Amino acid sequence: MQKITTFLWYDDRAEEAARLYTSLFPDSRITATTRYGDVGPGEPGTVMTVEFELDGQRYTALNGGPVFHFTEAVSLQVDCADQAEVDRLWAGLIADGGEESQCGWLKDRFGLSWQIVPRVLTELISDQDRAKADRVMAAILQMRKIEIQPLLDAARG
């Protein structure tokens, strides 16, 4: 059993968010849904929490009302194997009202921030050749969605 679970507060779209996320990541599923009873801030019978897994990682989403909102201070970082995975997740997460940011960051339509990062990026910016790593960093700073080929081109100089 996972000891620590990320808990996400939504106004009233927790179930919709969980459905989107589980549709985008392999080995993902909704595992449980609880509903408000006669006592509590939500309407009786409406979804209170949705428990779900994304690639084996557990999360809980709460319909807690408009009291709290997501900020970029917390984001979910996704390690992507290749450009196709970056492109697929980027498109899926910004669909229907999400917002692109910069350097591989975006907000989905629910306001949750994500970092969609190709694995090669970590290798390139941690290269012992600081000039190479700096060229790659300069290239990233010009991007919204991260494109691998321009990073490789920057690394080569």
XYZ file of N, CA and C in Angstrom:
471
model
N 0.833 -1.186 0.000
C 0.000 0.000 0.000
C 0.875 1.246 0.000
N 0.505 2.208 -0.790
C 1.217 3.474 -0.871
C 0.993 4.261 0.416
N 2.066 4.744 1.028
C 1.964 5.454 2.297
C 1.452 6.891 2.137
N 1.867 7.558 1.087
C 1.489 8.955 0.860
C 0.700 9.048 -0.443
N -0.468 9.672 -0.380
C -1.326 9.841 -1.543
C -1.541 11.328 -1.799
N -1.365 11.740 -3.027
C -1.631 13.132 -3.407
C -3.142 13.360 -3.379
N -3.550 14.438 -2.715
C -4.962 14.778 -2.547
C -5.214 16.078 -3.296
N -6.159 16.074 -4.221
C -6.419 17.217 -5.093
C -7.814 17.774 -4.840
N -7.914 19.079 -4.624
C -9.182 19.745 -4.302
C -9.754 20.404 -5.553
N -10.940 20.005 -5.921
C -11.661 20.590 -7.048
C -12.922 21.251 -6.517
N -13.461 22.172 -7.281
C -14.719 22.798 -6.905
C -15.823 21.737 -6.979
N -16.093 21.247 -8.207
C -17.152 20.246 -8.363
C -16.909 19.318 -9.556
N -15.661 19.229 -10.024
C -15.374 18.444 -11.231
C -14.358 17.336 -10.991
N -14.280 16.818 -9.773
C -13.296 15.785 -9.442
C -13.459 14.539 -10.299
N -14.681 14.109 -10.493
C -14.913 12.891 -11.271
C -14.529 13.108 -12.735
N -14.861 14.248 -13.283
C -14.493 14.574 -14.664
C -12.971 14.600 -14.815
N -12.282 15.198 -13.850
C -10.822 15.252 -13.886
C -10.234 13.846 -13.827
N -10.704 13.027 -12.903
C -10.182 11.663 -12.763
C -10.404 10.864 -14.048
N -11.544 11.053 -14.674
C -11.808 10.351 -15.944
C -10.831 10.786 -17.030
N -10.570 12.088 -17.120
C -9.611 12.570 -18.115
C -8.235 11.971 -17.844
N -7.747 12.116 -16.623
C -6.398 11.661 -16.298
C -6.236 10.160 -16.540
N -7.222 9.366 -16.117
C -7.092 7.914 -16.298
C -7.194 7.516 -17.768
N -7.791 8.362 -18.597
C -7.851 8.059 -20.027
C -6.525 8.340 -20.726
N -5.674 9.166 -20.135
C -4.428 9.588 -20.774
C -3.214 8.736 -20.409
N -3.240 8.105 -19.254
C -2.071 7.380 -18.778
C -2.325 5.875 -18.755
N -1.362 5.086 -19.234
C -1.534 3.630 -19.207
C -1.569 3.118 -17.765
N -2.125 1.957 -17.594
C -2.200 1.325 -16.265
C -2.851 2.257 -15.249
N -3.926 2.908 -15.651
C -4.625 3.857 -14.793
C -6.087 3.464 -14.671
N -6.672 3.820 -13.511
C -8.070 3.453 -13.291
C -8.648 4.234 -12.126
N -9.956 4.379 -12.133
C -10.673 4.905 -10.971
C -10.937 3.719 -10.062
N -10.592 3.859 -8.781
C -10.701 2.731 -7.858
C -11.867 2.849 -6.893
N -12.341 4.054 -6.619
C -13.460 4.220 -5.680
C -14.056 5.611 -5.828
N -15.338 5.695 -5.542
C -16.043 6.982 -5.526
C -16.913 7.014 -4.277
N -16.838 8.110 -3.534
C -17.737 8.287 -2.392
C -18.663 9.454 -2.683
N -19.821 9.423 -2.063
C -20.829 10.464 -2.301
C -21.187 11.146 -0.980
N -21.586 12.395 -1.112
C -22.037 13.130 0.065
C -23.347 12.534 0.560
N -23.452 12.461 1.889
C -24.703 12.045 2.523
C -25.498 13.273 2.918
N -26.346 13.111 3.898
C -27.182 14.220 4.355
C -26.395 15.260 5.139
N -25.218 14.888 5.632
C -24.389 15.821 6.394
C -23.137 16.127 5.576
N -22.809 17.374 5.446
C -21.611 17.756 4.699
C -21.896 18.929 3.794
N -20.843 19.484 3.232
C -21.027 20.675 2.413
C -21.628 20.406 1.037
N -21.540 19.169 0.537
C -22.056 18.872 -0.796
C -23.505 18.434 -0.775
N -24.143 18.521 -1.937
C -25.522 18.052 -2.072
C -25.564 16.536 -1.863
N -26.511 16.045 -1.094
C -26.621 14.605 -0.900
C -26.668 13.854 -2.234
N -25.853 12.811 -2.333
C -25.805 11.984 -3.530
C -24.778 12.412 -4.563
N -24.237 13.643 -4.445
C -23.222 14.078 -5.403
C -21.860 13.516 -5.007
N -20.959 13.464 -5.962
C -19.628 12.909 -5.720
C -18.868 13.760 -4.714
N -18.342 13.114 -3.682
C -17.487 13.785 -2.713
C -16.022 13.541 -3.079
N -15.599 12.267 -3.177
C -14.217 11.962 -3.528
C -14.171 10.899 -4.624
N -13.088 10.954 -5.372
C -12.793 9.947 -6.381
C -11.357 9.509 -6.137
N -11.173 8.230 -5.902
C -9.828 7.680 -5.763
C -9.449 7.080 -7.107
N -8.218 7.358 -7.540
C -7.780 6.849 -8.832
C -6.280 6.618 -8.831
N -5.834 5.851 -9.808
C -4.413 5.563 -9.983
C -3.992 6.010 -11.376
N -2.826 6.636 -11.441
C -2.205 6.993 -12.711
C -0.890 6.238 -12.782
N -0.835 5.269 -13.676
C 0.356 4.434 -13.838
C 0.822 3.884 -12.485
N -0.148 3.458 -11.671
C 0.153 2.840 -10.385
C 0.251 3.804 -9.210
N 0.312 5.098 -9.457
C 0.407 6.108 -8.389
C -0.997 6.497 -7.953
N -1.270 6.447 -6.636
C -2.606 6.747 -6.123
C -2.822 8.246 -5.902
N -4.055 8.672 -6.196
C -4.500 10.049 -5.986
C -5.918 10.008 -5.447
N -6.296 11.067 -4.743
C -7.686 11.260 -4.335
C -8.097 12.665 -4.762
N -9.246 12.759 -5.403
C -9.794 14.047 -5.818
C -11.050 14.316 -4.999
N -11.170 15.535 -4.503
C -12.297 15.945 -3.660
C -13.080 17.049 -4.343
N -14.395 16.934 -4.344
C -15.263 18.056 -4.707
C -15.516 18.827 -3.425
N -14.662 19.818 -3.152
C -14.732 20.542 -1.893
C -15.365 21.915 -1.990
N -15.771 22.308 -3.189
C -16.351 23.637 -3.355
C -15.297 24.658 -3.734
N -15.706 25.894 -3.918
C -14.818 26.936 -4.449
C -13.915 27.604 -3.415
N -13.585 26.906 -2.347
C -12.798 27.509 -1.275
C -11.321 27.631 -1.636
N -10.739 26.581 -2.225
C -9.310 26.565 -2.549
C -9.122 26.336 -4.046
N -7.991 26.830 -4.563
C -7.688 26.706 -5.984
C -6.247 26.253 -6.154
N -5.983 25.580 -7.262
C -4.625 25.157 -7.590
C -3.768 26.365 -7.938
N -2.467 26.258 -7.667
C -1.490 27.244 -8.136
C -0.322 26.470 -8.740
N 0.547 27.194 -9.426
C 1.731 26.575 -10.019
C 2.748 26.139 -8.965
N 2.507 26.473 -7.711
C 3.436 26.066 -6.657
C 3.510 24.549 -6.516
N 2.500 23.854 -7.010
C 2.487 22.393 -7.021
C 2.113 21.954 -8.425
N 2.880 21.007 -8.970
C 2.573 20.486 -10.299
C 2.881 18.996 -10.314
N 2.316 18.320 -11.296
C 2.615 16.909 -11.512
C 3.578 16.825 -12.688
N 4.749 16.243 -12.462
C 5.754 16.117 -13.505
C 5.658 14.727 -14.110
N 5.613 14.673 -15.434
C 5.496 13.407 -16.146
C 6.756 13.174 -16.957
N 7.417 12.052 -16.718
C 8.592 11.631 -17.456
C 8.121 10.941 -18.734
N 8.436 11.532 -19.891
C 7.970 11.005 -21.176
C 9.114 10.351 -21.937
N 8.845 9.199 -22.510
C 9.865 8.426 -23.209
C 10.284 9.065 -24.528
N 9.351 9.745 -25.218
C 9.666 10.259 -26.544
C 8.738 11.421 -26.901
N 8.952 11.980 -28.091
C 8.160 13.130 -28.529
C 6.692 12.766 -28.702
N 6.422 11.555 -29.163
C 5.027 11.142 -29.352
C 4.271 11.173 -28.026
N 4.911 10.734 -26.961
C 4.250 10.758 -25.649
C 4.069 12.195 -25.169
N 5.076 13.029 -25.360
C 4.954 14.447 -25.011
C 3.772 15.063 -25.753
N 3.703 14.833 -27.054
C 2.648 15.426 -27.878
C 1.261 14.944 -27.450
N 1.120 13.642 -27.199
C -0.172 13.058 -26.825
C -0.664 13.610 -25.491
N 0.220 13.632 -24.487
C -0.188 14.130 -23.173
C -0.450 15.627 -23.205
N 0.383 16.370 -23.912
C 0.200 17.822 -24.017
C -1.178 18.132 -24.600
N -1.479 17.485 -25.719
C -2.765 17.730 -26.382
C -3.930 17.329 -25.480
N -3.829 16.196 -24.814
C -4.912 15.727 -23.960
C -5.146 16.605 -22.748
N -4.069 17.125 -22.183
C -4.204 17.927 -20.969
C -4.605 19.374 -21.235
N -4.292 19.919 -22.406
C -4.732 21.296 -22.676
C -6.067 21.340 -23.410
N -6.587 20.192 -23.786
C -7.861 20.151 -24.511
C -8.987 20.769 -23.682
N -9.924 21.371 -24.376
C -11.153 21.882 -23.761
C -10.920 22.922 -22.675
N -9.938 23.785 -22.877
C -9.779 24.904 -21.948
C -8.502 24.924 -21.136
N -7.592 23.980 -21.356
C -6.296 24.040 -20.674
C -5.472 25.184 -21.242
N -4.361 25.494 -20.576
C -3.525 26.618 -20.997
C -2.067 26.198 -21.057
N -1.422 26.518 -22.171
C 0.016 26.314 -22.273
C 0.723 27.344 -21.417
N 1.834 26.956 -20.846
C 2.699 27.898 -20.163
C 4.027 27.853 -20.909
N 5.124 27.788 -20.189
C 6.419 27.722 -20.859
C 7.265 26.617 -20.264
N 8.300 26.246 -20.985
C 9.281 25.257 -20.522
C 8.659 23.908 -20.175
N 7.624 23.510 -20.914
C 7.002 22.211 -20.678
C 5.898 22.209 -19.642
N 5.520 23.377 -19.138
C 4.454 23.478 -18.143
C 3.137 23.806 -18.824
N 2.048 23.319 -18.242
C 0.709 23.655 -18.697
C -0.239 23.558 -17.521
N -1.416 24.145 -17.703
C -2.521 23.965 -16.755
C -3.622 23.247 -17.503
N -4.178 22.195 -16.889
C -5.312 21.537 -17.525
C -6.568 22.372 -17.302
N -7.681 21.942 -17.865
C -8.913 22.734 -17.792
C -9.465 22.862 -16.383
N -8.909 22.106 -15.446
C -9.338 22.184 -14.048
C -8.423 23.086 -13.228
N -7.339 23.581 -13.859
C -6.405 24.473 -13.180
C -5.197 23.793 -12.577
N -5.081 22.461 -12.702
C -3.931 21.735 -12.161
C -2.742 21.884 -13.097
N -1.581 22.199 -12.538
C -0.364 22.382 -13.327
C 0.364 21.057 -13.536
N 0.882 20.888 -14.739
C 1.628 19.698 -15.143
C 2.928 20.130 -15.802
N 3.953 19.303 -15.647
C 5.197 19.451 -16.385
C 5.330 18.207 -17.263
N 5.306 18.402 -18.562
C 5.402 17.295 -19.506
C 6.831 17.315 -20.055
N 7.653 16.385 -19.562
C 9.099 16.459 -19.746
C 9.640 15.213 -20.447
N 10.266 15.393 -21.610
C 10.911 14.238 -22.233
C 12.141 13.821 -21.426
N 12.317 12.530 -21.293
C 13.419 11.975 -20.495
C 14.773 12.515 -20.938
N 14.955 12.710 -22.241
C 16.242 13.169 -22.749
C 16.602 14.552 -22.201
N 15.626 15.352 -21.855
C 15.897 16.683 -21.316
C 16.744 16.605 -20.048
N 16.373 15.727 -19.148
C 17.117 15.576 -17.893
C 18.564 15.199 -18.168
N 18.761 14.300 -19.112
C 20.120 13.894 -19.472
C 20.911 15.066 -20.033
N 20.286 15.842 -20.910
C 20.999 16.934 -21.567
C 21.343 18.085 -20.622
N 20.423 18.456 -19.748
C 20.723 19.604 -18.865
C 21.624 19.222 -17.693
N 21.833 17.921 -17.475
C 22.752 17.502 -16.418
C 24.091 17.043 -16.989
N 24.310 17.296 -18.273
C 25.563 16.917 -18.931
C 26.735 17.622 -18.253
N 27.861 16.940 -18.147
C 29.068 17.522 -17.531
C 29.625 18.686 -18.349
N 29.346 18.696 -19.638
C 29.761 19.802 -20.505
C 28.788 20.954 -20.269
N 29.187 21.922 -19.445
C 28.290 23.013 -19.048
C 27.870 23.873 -20.233
N 28.729 24.054 -21.212
C 28.348 24.849 -22.385
C 27.208 24.152 -23.129
N 27.297 22.842 -23.250
C 26.248 22.050 -23.904
C 24.941 22.171 -23.119
N 25.025 21.976 -21.805
C 23.835 22.063 -20.944
C 23.217 23.453 -21.007
N 24.052 24.482 -21.067
C 23.548 25.856 -21.147
C 22.842 26.121 -22.477
N 23.354 25.561 -23.571
C 22.690 25.721 -24.871
C 21.312 25.063 -24.849
N 21.247 23.893 -24.223
C 19.969 23.194 -24.110
C 19.000 24.012 -23.252
N 19.477 24.547 -22.132
C 18.631 25.367 -21.272
C 18.124 26.600 -22.007
N 18.981 27.235 -22.791
C 18.562 28.401 -23.576
C 17.466 28.010 -24.568
N 17.579 26.823 -25.145
C 16.551 26.358 -26.090
C 15.228 26.120 -25.370
N 15.259 25.526 -24.193
C 14.039 25.254 -23.425
C 13.306 26.548 -23.095
N 14.054 27.556 -22.748
C 13.448 28.824 -22.351
C 12.671 29.484 -23.481
N 12.859 29.039 -24.708
C 12.130 29.571 -25.855
C 10.880 28.757 -26.179
N 10.654 27.664 -25.461
C 9.585 26.729 -25.797
C 8.408 26.816 -24.839
N 7.272 26.412 -25.338
C 6.114 26.118 -24.503
C 6.123 24.605 -24.311
N 5.583 23.864 -25.282
C 5.714 22.404 -25.267
C 7.156 22.091 -25.649
N 7.764 21.160 -24.955
C 9.155 20.834 -25.235
C 9.238 19.951 -26.485
N 10.100 20.377 -27.394
C 10.371 19.652 -28.628
C 11.777 19.062 -28.527
N 11.885 17.768 -28.715
C 13.162 17.075 -28.509
C 14.203 17.440 -29.559
N 13.827 17.487 -30.836
C 14.833 17.727 -31.881
C 15.573 19.049 -31.691
N 14.899 20.157 -31.391
C 15.649 21.393 -31.133
C 16.587 21.284 -29.926
N 16.216 20.462 -28.947
C 17.132 20.258 -27.806
C 18.379 19.533 -28.249
N 18.216 18.505 -29.069
C 19.357 17.754 -29.573
C 20.242 18.637 -30.461
N 19.602 19.476 -31.273
C 20.344 20.409 -32.113
C 21.143 21.391 -31.249
N 20.529 21.903 -30.199
C 21.226 22.830 -29.292
C 22.384 22.128 -28.597
N 22.205 20.888 -28.211
C 23.266 20.143 -27.544
C 24.469 19.979 -28.469
N 24.208 19.761 -29.743
C 25.311 19.607 -30.712
C 25.993 20.930 -31.011
N 25.327 22.014 -30.740
C 25.922 23.339 -30.949
C 25.735 23.779 -32.348
